[in-house]
Amino acid sequence: MAHRLAALLVLSLAACKPQATATTLRVSMIPTTDPSKAIREMEPLIDYLSNKAGAKVEMTIPTNYAAVVEALVNDQLDVAFLGGFTYVQASKRAGVKPLVQRDRDREFHSKFVTQPGSPIQSLADLKGHSFAFGDVNSTSGHLMPEYFMRQANVDPSVIAKAIYTGGHDATLLAVANGKVDAGALDEAVFQRLTTTAKVDPATVRVFWTTPAFLDYVWVARKGLDAKISGAVANAFLALDDSDPKQKRILEALSAKKYVPAEDASYDKLRQAAEQAGLLW
Amino acid sequence: MKRAVLAGAACAALALCVVGAGVRPAFDARALGAFVRGVFPPDLSPPFLQVVGLAVARTLGIAVAGTALSVLGGLPLGILATPSLFRRGPLLAGERPGPLSALLAGTSLAARALLRFLRAVPDLVWALLFVVGFGLGPLPGALALGVSSAGILGRVYADLFEGVPPGPVVALHAAGASRMQVFAAAVWPQAAPSVAAYTLYSFECCVRAAAVLGFVGAGGIGGEINLSMRLFEYGQVLTLLLAFVVLVLLTDTASRRLRGRFQRNAVHGSGLLRGAVEGGVARRTPAVLWLVVAALAFQQAGFLGIAAPGLLGHFGRFARQLFPPDLSTAFLASLVEPLWQTVSISVVGTAIGIGLGGVLALPATATLLLDPRDVPGPVGRAARLLAYSASRLVLALLRSIPELVWVLLCILAVGLGPFAGALALGLHTAGVLGKLYAETLEEVPDGPVEELRAAGATRPQRLLWAMWPQAREMLLGYTLLRWETNLRVSTVVGLVGGGGLGLALYNNVQLGFYPRAATLVLLIYLLVSVTDWLSDRLRKPVASAEAPPASAMELISAASGNPAAP
């Protein structure tokens, strides 16, 4: 909770000093990826990054993907954690540079869920049922599930009539409560919500898991001093779970280790976004 | 025959709306039960209370800064938009029409149109655009409030300037004073107390509005409620809601006391400044303290960020991307369904509000329930008093929770989509209309009621034959005004999951399809304008009997969703 407080304080400070000085690094994380961890256990990461990058880290937790992309376009942010699709948008519009990602982000999956007693056993069974995506801008909650549904020739009206819940958590809740027949969400959020019993695991059933795709990535804005972005990248790459302090950070980020990220690996995702008419 | 056709058409339209709003009996007692159980006990741990405290401070800061901005924008626009200063009336009678006066008249009309646009686009839409355009944090919230309430205030100011007693104005004009001299010496002094009162009232509305702007990322209580809902921390939601209600009650009380003084001064014709200086609160509180409060508010609202180099440039770059709006047929065709949903949400929400509000209004009417001549014995009296207080309390509760917070709660009960939006609108509307209905019934002239009583009529008979016919037109007027407000709100319930145009707007902004977002903003503007016009036409026979300031009051209360106008 103190971290939420810290985020607020930092936000108001950020408002006073909007321009990065040599010693300030403006960082943002999108909370829709995994809200509770991002917000509650951020302090160690802030301290760690400040230390390694030799700069004061100002962390903002925006609730609006578009605002983050615009902030990167406008040099209002230096480093940001983006979903795969947001990255593709931001690289096109703001020329951001990929830095690092979790090893799991290179092989990410979405879970398709329904109620335990529902007749839905495969993508083909979705015909005639209601379906929920998460935020329209989410890679694992919308873009890739829709892409794989199209690949599998799921009845287009399922996609056309799908609702957007605005978040992975809301999707799972809507399915668990029987508000929609099925939905797709981020595997990491699914895991967290069911293991912490925020959503009763007995109320949902996974009926399909997507093939692997690329998702989340840390990026630097175009024009950020290569020394600073290099230091940030190295800080993440150096995280080691044998150190108890760093282990806490890795756990907060649902990560085991970080690997370098490259733009070329996002070509398939880019193509999927263009096909779905989501990129301009 | 004509009536039957009309009634049939109305029923068909309502049926269409019921379908459009996705009304269904689905009600999830289990999910709601989990929420209610989760809500208790409210989270009162010190670290969270600190979060709440900061959120309250920030909300208040956004409201103060937003109100200040709205006065800065609304006052010049309001003066420009005053017809008697620039377009018609005795002030212009002696003037020869020339290019300058034509230019002024044109500017005045443009100011009116601008004000109409600013207030027709809901504050949450402004906030969404500003969050994307200006960046993260509370500054966009304050700007959004400033812009949308400048639209309301400017119009109210113009109405007030227009409505001042003409005697001094005409006298000064006859003595050869210029228009601005007339304004400074005759119009402003007469209108100032009311201007101050409406501005304070607008501040109350801004506090309510500031609390929900966080839903689109503008900080404050709304942002925290949203976050806590997403974290499934329902105990925190209750704490935040309680803090919000306390904040609203406190600002309402403080502002009502101040307003009362301005209005007393208005009777004696003393000016705004004298009123404030003579006032008890102002005298007891050093000016320095007010300055500190204002400075803190602007700091909380992230206002220092506006000095950031290039901020306006960023916004300009964003704004340019909105043009030209996407008017392709394919996109326009895709808007038919959300449009229908939005209209349906407003109609069904209002219908729910009429039904529930009407039912609650009867026990909340003191003249029906608490007349000592009716009551059979002390037990009956106690029972009636209980029913009266309970219904008043329920109405206050329904009304004090903003529509958009109701949407979040309704999503838990009936799932995402337009029905949650309609239900949320209905619950809030019931609170507003129930109170207005009860107060209208209480205030009908009691002559006819007493005559019927003397003739031995029972209470239901007196209600049906004496109170209802006298109150009918007022009730209809209030209901139509409320529908107007609800339409405005129904365009934004989608921003938090309630379906309709708001959802389409949110999705297009999130995807960076700004020209489409621009089309949606225009569509919302058109829809709200058409509804206002329609509702005006329908209300004409009712409103014509009322004095001009009443229309200003209606305007501001309709736009803010708070019926307790000064």
GROMACS .gro file of C-alpha atoms in nm, chain B residues 66-331:
model
  266
  346GLY     CA    1  -1.115   2.311  -1.246
  347THR     CA    2  -1.359   2.565  -1.102
  348ALA     CA    3  -1.100   2.843  -1.119
  349LEU     CA    4  -1.027   2.758  -1.482
  350SER     CA    5  -1.396   2.743  -1.565
  351VAL     CA    6  -1.448   3.093  -1.426
  352LEU     CA    7  -1.149   3.221  -1.622
  353GLY     CA    8  -1.291   3.074  -1.939
  354GLY     CA    9  -1.661   3.111  -1.866
  355LEU     CA   10  -1.667   3.476  -1.764
  356PRO     CA   11  -1.529   3.632  -2.085
  357LEU     CA   12  -1.727   3.389  -2.298
  358GLY     CA   13  -2.038   3.457  -2.091
  359ILE     CA   14  -2.003   3.834  -2.136
  360LEU     CA   15  -1.949   3.785  -2.509
  361ALA     CA   16  -2.250   3.556  -2.530
  362THR     CA   17  -2.488   3.802  -2.362
  363PRO     CA   18  -2.731   3.903  -2.639
  364SER     CA   19  -2.826   4.243  -2.498
  365LEU     CA   20  -2.462   4.353  -2.492
  366PHE     CA   21  -2.382   4.267  -2.850
  367ARG     CA   22  -2.680   4.161  -3.053
  368ARG     CA   23  -3.014   4.312  -2.962
  369GLY     CA   24  -3.207   4.521  -2.714
  370PRO     CA   25  -3.214   4.882  -2.597
  371LEU     CA   26  -2.834   4.908  -2.566
  372LEU     CA   27  -2.796   4.872  -2.939
  373ALA     CA   28  -3.105   5.070  -3.033
  374GLY     CA   29  -2.927   5.397  -3.106
  375GLU     CA   30  -2.634   5.238  -3.290
  376ARG     CA   31  -2.598   5.250  -3.662
  377PRO     CA   32  -2.520   4.904  -3.796
  378GLY     CA   33  -2.159   4.896  -3.916
  379PRO     CA   34  -1.888   4.639  -3.977
  380LEU     CA   35  -1.771   4.660  -3.615
  381SER     CA   36  -2.110   4.588  -3.463
  382ALA     CA   37  -2.163   4.308  -3.713
  383LEU     CA   38  -1.827   4.160  -3.614
  384LEU     CA   39  -1.918   4.186  -3.245
  385ALA     CA   40  -2.253   4.024  -3.306
  386GLY     CA   41  -2.083   3.744  -3.496
  387THR     CA   42  -1.827   3.694  -3.217
  388SER     CA   43  -2.111   3.683  -2.968
  389LEU     CA   44  -2.289   3.411  -3.164
  390ALA     CA   45  -1.963   3.220  -3.197
  391ALA     CA   46  -1.910   3.242  -2.821
  392ARG     CA   47  -2.257   3.099  -2.767
  393ALA     CA   48  -2.186   2.813  -3.007
  394LEU     CA   49  -1.851   2.745  -2.841
  395LEU     CA   50  -2.016   2.735  -2.498
  396ARG     CA   51  -2.276   2.495  -2.631
  397PHE     CA   52  -2.006   2.265  -2.766
  398LEU     CA   53  -1.802   2.277  -2.444
  399ARG     CA   54  -2.095   2.176  -2.228
  400ALA     CA   55  -2.251   1.923  -2.467
  401VAL     CA   56  -1.939   1.707  -2.469
  402PRO     CA   57  -1.933   1.529  -2.130
  403ASP     CA   58  -1.647   1.608  -1.892
  404LEU     CA   59  -1.534   1.246  -1.893
  405VAL     CA   60  -1.485   1.262  -2.270
  406TRP     CA   61  -1.277   1.578  -2.231
  407ALA     CA   62  -1.079   1.400  -1.960
  408LEU     CA   63  -1.013   1.099  -2.181
  409LEU     CA   64  -0.887   1.319  -2.463
  410PHE     CA   65  -0.678   1.534  -2.230
  411VAL     CA   66  -0.524   1.234  -2.055
  412VAL     CA   67  -0.399   1.114  -2.390
  413GLY     CA   68  -0.307   1.459  -2.515
  414PHE     CA   69  -0.147   1.613  -2.206
  415GLY     CA   70  -0.004   1.305  -2.044
  416LEU     CA   71  -0.054   1.125  -1.720
  417GLY     CA   72  -0.152   1.264  -1.383
  418PRO     CA   73  -0.422   1.494  -1.250
  419LEU     CA   74  -0.360   1.797  -1.473
  420PRO     CA   75  -0.582   1.663  -1.754
  421GLY     CA   76  -0.863   1.615  -1.501
  422ALA     CA   77  -0.851   1.978  -1.390
  423LEU     CA   78  -0.841   2.097  -1.751
  424ALA     CA   79  -1.133   1.873  -1.848
  425LEU     CA   80  -1.343   2.003  -1.560
  426GLY     CA   81  -1.242   2.358  -1.645
  427VAL     CA   82  -1.345   2.321  -2.008
  428SER     CA   83  -1.677   2.148  -1.952
  429SER     CA   84  -1.792   2.366  -1.665
  430ALA     CA   85  -1.678   2.678  -1.849
  431GLY     CA   86  -1.944   2.575  -2.102
  432ILE     CA   87  -2.210   2.561  -1.833
  433LEU     CA   88  -2.097   2.865  -1.636
  434GLY     CA   89  -2.060   3.082  -1.947
  435ARG     CA   90  -2.418   3.010  -2.043
  436VAL     CA   91  -2.546   3.071  -1.690
  437TYR     CA   92  -2.348   3.395  -1.663
  438ALA     CA   93  -2.488   3.512  -1.997
  439ASP     CA   94  -2.841   3.435  -1.876
  440LEU     CA   95  -2.779   3.623  -1.552
  441PHE     CA   96  -2.636   3.928  -1.732
  442GLU     CA   97  -2.927   3.919  -1.970
  443GLY     CA   98  -3.177   3.896  -1.687
  444VAL     CA   99  -3.072   4.195  -1.473
  445PRO     CA  100  -3.339   4.461  -1.413
  446PRO     CA  101  -3.310   4.695  -1.713
  447GLY     CA  102  -3.366   5.028  -1.534
  448PRO     CA  103  -3.003   5.119  -1.450
  449VAL     CA  104  -2.881   4.977  -1.782
  450VAL     CA  105  -3.111   5.193  -1.989
  451ALA     CA  106  -3.042   5.500  -1.775
  452LEU     CA  107  -2.665   5.470  -1.815
  453HIS     CA  108  -2.697   5.406  -2.184
  454ALA     CA  109  -2.915   5.713  -2.223
  455ALA     CA  110  -2.646   5.913  -2.042
  456GLY     CA  111  -2.404   5.814  -2.320
  457ALA     CA  112  -2.204   5.535  -2.150
  458SER     CA  113  -2.027   5.283  -2.372
  459ARG     CA  114  -2.130   4.919  -2.365
  460MET     CA  115  -1.844   4.815  -2.144
  461GLN     CA  116  -1.913   5.104  -1.908
  462VAL     CA  117  -2.274   4.994  -1.890
  463PHE     CA  118  -2.163   4.641  -1.820
  464ALA     CA  119  -1.920   4.745  -1.546
  465ALA     CA  120  -2.149   4.994  -1.379
  466ALA     CA  121  -2.499   4.853  -1.428
  467VAL     CA  122  -2.497   4.489  -1.533
  468TRP     CA  123  -2.214   4.340  -1.327
  469PRO     CA  124  -2.310   4.492  -0.988
  470GLN     CA  125  -2.664   4.367  -1.025
  471ALA     CA  126  -2.567   4.018  -1.137
  472ALA     CA  127  -2.257   3.966  -0.919
  473PRO     CA  128  -2.423   3.804  -0.616
  474SER     CA  129  -2.599   3.549  -0.833
  475VAL     CA  130  -2.280   3.495  -1.033
  476ALA     CA  131  -2.099   3.419  -0.709
  477ALA     CA  132  -2.375   3.187  -0.592
  478TYR     CA  133  -2.379   2.991  -0.919
  479THR     CA  134  -2.002   2.970  -0.923
  480LEU     CA  135  -2.005   2.818  -0.577
  481TYR     CA  136  -2.275   2.580  -0.685
  482SER     CA  137  -2.067   2.488  -0.985
  483PHE     CA  138  -1.781   2.413  -0.747
  484GLU     CA  139  -2.003   2.160  -0.567
  485CYS     CA  140  -2.074   1.996  -0.900
  486CYS     CA  141  -1.704   1.996  -0.984
  487VAL     CA  142  -1.625   1.805  -0.664
  488ARG     CA  143  -1.873   1.535  -0.766
  489ALA     CA  144  -1.738   1.528  -1.119
  490ALA     CA  145  -1.373   1.527  -1.010
  491ALA     CA  146  -1.435   1.211  -0.815
  492VAL     CA  147  -1.514   1.009  -1.128
  493LEU     CA  148  -1.259   1.156  -1.370
  494GLY     CA  149  -1.006   0.908  -1.232
  495PHE     CA  150  -1.190   0.634  -1.419
  496VAL     CA  151  -1.018   0.744  -1.738
  497GLY     CA  152  -0.681   0.796  -1.572
  498ALA     CA  153  -0.704   1.147  -1.431
  499GLY     CA  154  -0.627   1.062  -1.068
  500GLY     CA  155  -0.823   1.127  -0.751
  501ILE     CA  156  -1.084   0.912  -0.577
  502GLY     CA  157  -1.219   0.765  -0.900
  503GLY     CA  158  -0.881   0.627  -0.997
  504GLU     CA  159  -0.843   0.464  -0.657
  505ILE     CA  160  -1.194   0.315  -0.668
  506ASN     CA  161  -1.121   0.174  -1.011
  507LEU     CA  162  -0.791   0.030  -0.895
  508SER     CA  163  -0.936  -0.125  -0.581
  509MET     CA  164  -1.219  -0.282  -0.782
  510ARG     CA  165  -0.960  -0.433  -1.015
  511LEU     CA  166  -0.762  -0.567  -0.723
  512PHE     CA  167  -1.082  -0.722  -0.581
  513GLU     CA  168  -1.025  -0.516  -0.264
  514TYR     CA  169  -1.390  -0.436  -0.201
  515GLY     CA  170  -1.327  -0.320   0.157
  516GLN     CA  171  -1.116  -0.042   0.010
  517VAL     CA  172  -1.395   0.046  -0.230
  518LEU     CA  173  -1.630   0.103   0.063
  519THR     CA  174  -1.377   0.322   0.245
  520LEU     CA  175  -1.326   0.529  -0.069
  521LEU     CA  176  -1.701   0.562  -0.124
  522LEU     CA  177  -1.751   0.675   0.235
  523ALA     CA  178  -1.470   0.928   0.198
  524PHE     CA  179  -1.634   1.053  -0.120
  525VAL     CA  180  -1.975   1.095   0.045
  526VAL     CA  181  -1.819   1.283   0.338
  527LEU     CA  182  -1.629   1.508   0.097
  528VAL     CA  183  -1.945   1.587  -0.098
  529LEU     CA  184  -2.149   1.653   0.216
  530LEU     CA  185  -1.884   1.886   0.356
  531THR     CA  186  -1.840   2.087   0.037
  532ASP     CA  187  -2.217   2.107  -0.009
  533THR     CA  188  -2.268   2.237   0.343
  534ALA     CA  189  -1.986   2.489   0.326
  535SER     CA  190  -2.090   2.610  -0.015
  536ARG     CA  191  -2.458   2.631   0.077
  537ARG     CA  192  -2.377   2.855   0.373
  538LEU     CA  193  -2.168   3.085   0.156
  539ARG     CA  194  -2.432   3.086  -0.113
  540GLY     CA  195  -2.702   3.177   0.135
  541ARG     CA  196  -2.507   3.489   0.223
  542PHE     CA  197  -2.461   3.592  -0.139
  543GLN     CA  198  -2.829   3.557  -0.195
  544ARG     CA  199  -2.915   3.762   0.112
  545ASN     CA  200  -2.678   4.026  -0.018
  546ALA     CA  201  -2.844   4.003  -0.356
  547VAL     CA  202  -3.166   4.123  -0.197
  548HIS     CA  203  -2.993   4.433  -0.066
  549GLY     CA  204  -2.809   4.483  -0.389
  550SER     CA  205  -2.461   4.478  -0.239
  551GLY     CA  206  -2.174   4.365  -0.455
  552LEU     CA  207  -1.975   4.047  -0.465
  553LEU     CA  208  -1.669   4.184  -0.294
  554ARG     CA  209  -1.854   4.352  -0.014
  555GLY     CA  210  -2.049   4.034   0.040
  556ALA     CA  211  -1.735   3.829   0.073
  557VAL     CA  212  -1.560   4.078   0.297
  558GLU     CA  213  -1.856   4.121   0.526
  559GLY     CA  214  -1.908   3.746   0.541
  560GLY     CA  215  -1.847   3.562   0.865
  561VAL     CA  216  -1.630   3.286   0.723
  562ALA     CA  217  -1.418   3.524   0.524
  563ARG     CA  218  -1.368   3.751   0.822
  564ARG     CA  219  -1.272   3.471   1.053
  565THR     CA  220  -1.030   3.317   0.804
  566PRO     CA  221  -0.723   3.515   0.708
  567ALA     CA  222  -0.680   3.574   0.337
  568VAL     CA  223  -0.339   3.407   0.354
  569LEU     CA  224  -0.506   3.081   0.447
  570TRP     CA  225  -0.731   3.098   0.140
  571LEU     CA  226  -0.426   3.164  -0.074
  572VAL     CA  227  -0.248   2.864   0.075
  573VAL     CA  228  -0.553   2.647   0.012
  574ALA     CA  229  -0.568   2.764  -0.348
  575ALA     CA  230  -0.196   2.710  -0.401
  576LEU     CA  231  -0.218   2.361  -0.250
  577ALA     CA  232  -0.515   2.282  -0.470
  578PHE     CA  233  -0.333   2.384  -0.785
  579GLN     CA  234  -0.028   2.187  -0.673
  580GLN     CA  235  -0.244   1.880  -0.605
  581ALA     CA  236  -0.404   1.920  -0.943
  582GLY     CA  237  -0.060   1.890  -1.100
  583PHE     CA  238  -0.093   2.238  -1.230
  584LEU     CA  239   0.271   2.324  -1.213
  585GLY     CA  240   0.310   2.072  -1.493
  586ILE     CA  241   0.137   2.309  -1.731
  587ALA     CA  242   0.455   2.515  -1.734
  588ALA     CA  243   0.643   2.219  -1.882
  589PRO     CA  244   0.814   2.324  -2.201
  590GLY     CA  245   0.645   2.187  -2.511
  591LEU     CA  246   0.331   2.069  -2.334
  592LEU     CA  247   0.103   2.276  -2.554
  593GLY     CA  248   0.301   2.159  -2.855
  594HIS     CA  249   0.238   1.799  -2.754
  595PHE     CA  250  -0.127   1.865  -2.719
  596GLY     CA  251  -0.133   2.042  -3.051
  597ARG     CA  252   0.029   1.743  -3.217
  598PHE     CA  253  -0.232   1.518  -3.060
  599ALA     CA  254  -0.518   1.750  -3.154
  600ARG     CA  255  -0.403   1.764  -3.517
  601GLN     CA  256  -0.425   1.386  -3.535
  602LEU     CA  257  -0.797   1.413  -3.460
  603PHE     CA  258  -0.851   1.577  -3.797
  604PRO     CA  259  -1.008   1.509  -4.032
  605PRO     CA  260  -1.270   1.300  -3.850
  606ASP     CA  261  -1.327   0.958  -4.004
  607LEU     CA  262  -1.654   0.987  -4.195
  608SER     CA  263  -1.622   0.672  -4.406
  609THR     CA  264  -1.950   0.488  -4.450
  610ALA     CA  265  -1.809   0.166  -4.310
  611PHE     CA  266  -1.715   0.335  -3.985
   0.00000   0.00000   0.00000
